Amino acid sequence: MKRSLIALALVAALPFAASAQDAGRPNYNFVQGSYVSTNTDAGNADGWGLSGSVAVHPNVHLFAEYSNQKIDHTSVDFDQWRAGVGYNRAIGASTDFVGNVAYEKIDAGAGINADGYSVEAGVRSVLAPQFQGYAMLGYEDGDNYNGDVYGRLGGQFKINQNWGIGADVKVANGGDTQWTVGPRLTW
């Protein structure tokens, strides 16, 4: 019984040990809850979101994002989600090239929805022991909206080895800006 408990504790600690061992490399294992805000020429919305990523290979990660936002001064809300796969490759001691491909969906109910995809590429880097950042350039297109180029900047301030605050801002060529901020758990 005692050996089983020790073995279980060691197995449970492996993800934390692995992240401590690679403290100088970008981390692709996290879950984050967020406040989400979208600003457009047509109106603004805000709400909450949940996102996560998991490394399934040293150079491949899977990711997903979900948000629910309410359009200001209306009773209309919409769900937005995105799921995809990313490729990451070291290009420096603490910097990775990152490429992502994702399926995207927006659903506002009452038959108002759109499906699409996005592709993006950029860099992700450990800029300081307590800070990781990234810059991405992307393109998104869908069945009910025209293609659009966007830029994303984001980062994570690490409070300790596993907890931090993550933030992201996405600025699209079409004039809309979406940003998120919230607590992040990494392993």
C-alpha atoms as one frame of an Amber mdcrd trajectory, in Angstrom:
protein
   0.000   0.000   0.000   2.792   2.399   0.947   4.664   1.676  -2.308   1.486
   2.263  -4.315   1.017   5.680  -2.716   4.645   6.630  -3.377   4.379   5.454
  -7.007   1.136   7.390  -7.456   2.730  10.539  -6.003   5.726  10.214  -8.348
   3.504   9.742 -11.402   1.392  12.750 -10.384   4.545  14.870  -9.997   6.011
  14.013 -13.430   4.334  16.850 -15.379   5.527  19.386 -12.794   9.054  17.984
 -12.844   9.118  18.105 -16.645   8.062  21.754 -16.698  10.704  22.612 -14.090
  13.349  20.840 -16.166  12.497  22.890 -19.282  11.999  26.245 -17.539  13.930
  27.999 -20.357  11.649  26.630 -23.124   8.141  27.790 -24.080   5.425  25.677
 -22.457   2.495  24.225 -24.452   0.649  22.584 -21.520  -1.877  24.893 -19.888
  -5.507  25.660 -19.088  -6.752  29.250 -18.681  -9.976  30.945 -17.649 -10.453
  34.447 -19.044 -12.416  37.627 -19.220 -13.023  38.184 -22.974 -13.867  41.458
 -24.737 -14.531  42.136 -28.429 -14.666  45.626 -29.936 -15.998  46.118 -33.476
 -17.376  48.953 -35.595 -20.822  47.301 -35.293 -20.736  47.048 -31.473 -18.940
  45.631 -28.489 -19.317  42.439 -26.475 -17.786  40.855 -23.410 -17.989  37.665
 -21.400 -15.907  34.732 -20.275 -13.689  32.132 -21.922 -11.789  28.925 -21.350
  -8.746  27.799 -23.321  -6.112  25.120 -23.141  -3.252  23.419 -24.889  -1.462
  20.111 -24.477   1.811  18.939 -26.026   1.309  15.504 -27.597   4.855  15.356
 -29.024   7.930  17.557 -28.477   6.992  19.475 -31.669   3.175  19.109 -31.767
   0.446  20.529 -29.526  -3.345  20.459 -29.595  -5.332  23.509 -28.492  -8.917
  24.601 -27.953 -10.664  27.848 -27.006 -14.268  28.613 -26.058 -15.932  31.896
 -25.161 -19.430  33.161 -24.480 -19.999  36.892 -24.923 -23.024  39.175 -24.625
 -23.375  42.056 -27.068 -23.569  45.374 -25.187 -27.032  46.946 -24.768 -28.810
  43.842 -26.151 -29.980  40.467 -24.898 -28.000  38.707 -27.660 -25.087  36.497
 -26.761 -22.881  34.304 -28.898 -20.601  31.306 -28.478 -17.252  31.242 -30.215
 -14.903  28.285 -30.282 -11.765  27.172 -32.019  -9.883  23.855 -31.994  -6.706
  22.929 -33.779  -3.215  21.570 -33.974   0.072  23.420 -33.746   3.644  22.744
 -34.757   6.501  24.198 -32.722  10.216  24.039 -33.512  13.122  25.531 -31.571
  14.869  28.331 -33.464  16.875  29.574 -30.497  17.786  28.687 -26.916  14.445
  29.990 -25.614  12.464  30.721 -28.793  10.207  28.542 -30.967   8.715  28.999
 -34.400   4.994  28.168 -34.081   2.451  27.347 -36.797  -1.223  26.679 -35.996
  -4.200  25.448 -38.035  -7.693  25.577 -36.494 -11.377  25.007 -37.168 -13.523
  27.916 -35.915 -17.234  28.344 -35.201 -19.429  31.225 -34.083 -23.014  30.547
 -32.975 -25.419  33.339 -32.002 -28.507  31.122 -31.914 -31.661  31.519 -34.031
 -29.803  29.976 -36.976 -27.100  32.660 -36.994 -23.760  30.868 -37.169 -20.567
  30.646 -39.172 -17.935  27.962 -39.663 -14.419  28.595 -40.829 -10.727  28.019
 -40.368  -7.613  29.925 -39.423  -3.895  29.524 -40.052  -1.236  31.459 -38.197
   2.523  31.513 -37.756   4.914  33.354 -35.502   7.305  33.045 -32.609   6.932
  32.153 -28.945   9.718  32.856 -26.483  10.732  32.822 -22.847  11.684  36.495
 -22.565  12.532  36.423 -18.844  12.330  33.765 -16.102   8.837  34.992 -15.169
   7.558  35.939 -18.652   6.721  34.127 -21.900   5.467  36.022 -24.930   4.379
  35.411 -28.497   3.650  37.268 -31.727   1.586  35.679 -34.519   0.346  36.688
 -37.957  -2.745  34.852 -39.180  -5.495  34.516 -41.749  -9.076  33.389 -41.136
 -11.866  32.610 -43.594 -15.283  31.022 -43.408 -18.528  30.132 -45.083 -20.393
  33.284 -43.938 -17.574  35.812 -43.688 -14.784  37.048 -45.924 -11.147  36.201
 -45.323  -9.273  38.501 -42.984  -5.661  38.958 -41.907  -4.949  39.418 -38.197
  -2.118  39.847 -35.737  -1.949  38.416 -32.212   0.280  39.361 -29.305   0.192
  37.618 -25.984   2.077  36.517 -22.972   2.083  34.979 -19.552   3.461  36.465
 -16.357   4.389  33.552 -14.087   3.504  33.969 -10.425   5.168  30.657  -9.583
   6.114  27.455 -11.413   2.500  26.493 -12.212   0.348  29.632 -11.871   0.365
  32.811 -13.866  -1.695  35.468 -15.591  -2.173  35.080 -19.339  -3.219  37.807
 -21.768  -3.821  37.946 -25.528  -4.905  40.626 -27.997  -5.988  39.873 -31.560
  -6.350  42.758 -34.019  -8.017  41.949 -37.352  -7.633  43.867 -40.596 -11.441
  44.244 -40.739 -11.391  46.537 -37.690 -12.273  44.245 -34.794 -10.134  43.722
 -31.708 -10.512  40.864 -29.239  -8.588  40.523 -26.014  -8.505  38.087 -23.125
  -6.930  38.093 -19.675  -7.108  35.589 -16.841  -5.445  33.040 -14.562  -3.430
  30.248 -16.179  -2.358  26.872 -14.803   0.648  25.303 -16.544   2.234  21.929
 -16.030
